Tab-separated table of C-alpha atoms in Angstrom:
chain	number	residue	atom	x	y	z
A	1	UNK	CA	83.691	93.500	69.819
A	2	UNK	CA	85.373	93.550	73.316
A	3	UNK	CA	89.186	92.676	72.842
A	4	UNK	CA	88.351	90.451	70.208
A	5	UNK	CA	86.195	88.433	72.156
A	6	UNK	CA	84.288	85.321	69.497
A	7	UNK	CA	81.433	84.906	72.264
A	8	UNK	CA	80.596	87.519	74.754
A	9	UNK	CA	77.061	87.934	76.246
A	10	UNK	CA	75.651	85.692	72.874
A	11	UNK	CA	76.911	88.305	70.691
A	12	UNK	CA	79.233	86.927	67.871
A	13	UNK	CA	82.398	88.664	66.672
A	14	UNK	CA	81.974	90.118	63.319
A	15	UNK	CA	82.793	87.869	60.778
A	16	UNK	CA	82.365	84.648	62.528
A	17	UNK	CA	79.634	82.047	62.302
A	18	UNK	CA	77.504	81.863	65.299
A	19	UNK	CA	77.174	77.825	64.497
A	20	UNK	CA	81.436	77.466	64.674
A	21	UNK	CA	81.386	79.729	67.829
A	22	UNK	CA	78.347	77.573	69.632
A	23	UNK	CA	80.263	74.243	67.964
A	24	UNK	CA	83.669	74.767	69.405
A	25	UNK	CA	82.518	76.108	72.938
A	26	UNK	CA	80.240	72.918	72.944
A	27	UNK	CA	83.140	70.574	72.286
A	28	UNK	CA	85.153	72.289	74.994
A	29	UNK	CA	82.698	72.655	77.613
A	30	UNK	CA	81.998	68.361	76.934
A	31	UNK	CA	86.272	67.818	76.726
A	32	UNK	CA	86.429	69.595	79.884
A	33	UNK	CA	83.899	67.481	81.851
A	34	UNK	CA	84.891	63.648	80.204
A	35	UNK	CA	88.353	63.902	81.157
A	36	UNK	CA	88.680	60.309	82.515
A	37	UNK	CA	89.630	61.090	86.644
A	38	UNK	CA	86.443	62.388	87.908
A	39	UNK	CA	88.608	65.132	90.196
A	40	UNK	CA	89.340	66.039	86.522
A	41	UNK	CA	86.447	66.420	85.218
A	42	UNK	CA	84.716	68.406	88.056
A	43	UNK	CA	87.693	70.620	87.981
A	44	UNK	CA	87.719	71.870	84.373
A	45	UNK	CA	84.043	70.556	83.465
A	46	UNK	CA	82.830	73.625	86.246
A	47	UNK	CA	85.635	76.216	85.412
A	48	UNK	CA	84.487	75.408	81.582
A	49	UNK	CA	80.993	76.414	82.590
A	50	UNK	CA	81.738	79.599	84.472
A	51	UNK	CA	84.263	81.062	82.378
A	52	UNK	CA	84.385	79.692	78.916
A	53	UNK	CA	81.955	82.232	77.233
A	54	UNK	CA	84.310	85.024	78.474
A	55	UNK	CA	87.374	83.645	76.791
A	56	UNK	CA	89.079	85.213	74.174
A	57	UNK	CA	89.555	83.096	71.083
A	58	UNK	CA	93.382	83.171	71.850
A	59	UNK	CA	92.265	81.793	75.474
A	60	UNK	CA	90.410	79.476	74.140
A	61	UNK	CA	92.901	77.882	71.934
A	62	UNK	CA	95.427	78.172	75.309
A	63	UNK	CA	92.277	75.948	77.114
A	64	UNK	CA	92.224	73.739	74.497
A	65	UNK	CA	95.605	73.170	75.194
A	66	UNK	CA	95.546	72.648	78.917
A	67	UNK	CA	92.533	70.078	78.137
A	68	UNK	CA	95.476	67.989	75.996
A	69	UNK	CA	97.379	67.389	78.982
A	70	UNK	CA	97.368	64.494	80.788
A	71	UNK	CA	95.221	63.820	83.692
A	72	UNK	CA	97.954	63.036	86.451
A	73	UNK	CA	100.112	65.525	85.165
A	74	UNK	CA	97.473	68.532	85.379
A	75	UNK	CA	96.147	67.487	88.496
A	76	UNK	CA	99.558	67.602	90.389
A	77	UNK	CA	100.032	70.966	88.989
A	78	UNK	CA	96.986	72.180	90.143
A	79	UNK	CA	97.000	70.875	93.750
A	80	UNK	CA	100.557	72.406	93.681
A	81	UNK	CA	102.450	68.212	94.000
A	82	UNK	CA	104.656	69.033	91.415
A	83	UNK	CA	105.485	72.493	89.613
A	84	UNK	CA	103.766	73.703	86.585
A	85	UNK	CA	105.677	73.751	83.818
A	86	UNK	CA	106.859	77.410	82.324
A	87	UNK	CA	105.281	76.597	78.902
A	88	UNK	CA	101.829	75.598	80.920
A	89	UNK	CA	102.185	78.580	83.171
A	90	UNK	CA	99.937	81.021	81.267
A	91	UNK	CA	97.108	83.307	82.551
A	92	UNK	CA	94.447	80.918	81.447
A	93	UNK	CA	96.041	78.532	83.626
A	94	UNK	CA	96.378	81.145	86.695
A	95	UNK	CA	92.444	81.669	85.937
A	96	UNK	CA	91.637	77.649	86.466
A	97	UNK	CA	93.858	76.951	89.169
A	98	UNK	CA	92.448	80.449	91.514
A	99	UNK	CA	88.894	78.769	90.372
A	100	UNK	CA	89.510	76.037	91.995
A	101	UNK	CA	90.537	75.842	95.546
A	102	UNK	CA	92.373	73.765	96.669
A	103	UNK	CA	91.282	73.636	101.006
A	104	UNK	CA	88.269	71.292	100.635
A	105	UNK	CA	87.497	67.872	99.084
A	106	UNK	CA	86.371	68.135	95.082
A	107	UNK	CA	82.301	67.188	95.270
C-alpha cells in the first residue's frame, strides 16, 4: 500500500484485519470528540473526521498520543497561550493545529 498506510480509500494494508483497522479508527474518531471541554472536542472530534483515514499507522499511534494529553494543556498549545512542548511538537501535531484556526470562535 501507499507508505504503509493501514486505511487508505477503504483499502486495508496487507496483512491486517479490516475489523482491527475499522475498530481502532472508531475508538479514535469517538476519543477525539468526548474529550471533556467542548472547545476540545470540536477541535480534534472534526480534525479526527477529516484526516484520520489518511493517517499512517505510525500517525495514528502519534494521535493517540496527543488525545492522552490533558485538556487545558493541549488547548493552550494550540491557541498558541503557552508553547508546545518539543516531545509534542511532531508533524501530526503541525497537521491539527493548521486544521484548526485559530481567528474565529470554535462553533
Amino acid at each position: 500500500m501507499d507508505g504503509g498506510r493501514a486505511l487508505r480509500g477503504g483499502v486495508v494494508e496487507p496483512g491486517r484485519e479490516p475489523a482491527l483497522c475499522d475498530a481502532r479508527l472508531g475508538l479514535l474518531r469517538l476519543r477525539s470528540m468526548r474529550r471533556g471541554i467542548r472547545e476540545m472536542d470540536l477541535i480534534m472530534g472534526r480534525f479526527a473526521d477529516a484526516e484520520i483515514g489518511t493517517l499512517t499507522e505510525e500517525e495514528l499511534t502519534t494521535f493517540e498520543a496527543l488525545i492522552e494529553v490533558p485538556d487545558r494543556d493541549l488547548f493552550r498549545w494550540l491557541t498558541g497561550e503557552d508553547a508546545t512542548p518539543a516531545n509534542y511538537d511532531t508533524p501530526v501535531y503541525r497537521r491539527l493545529k493548521a486544521f484548526h484556526r485559530h481567528d474565529a470562535p470554535i462553533h
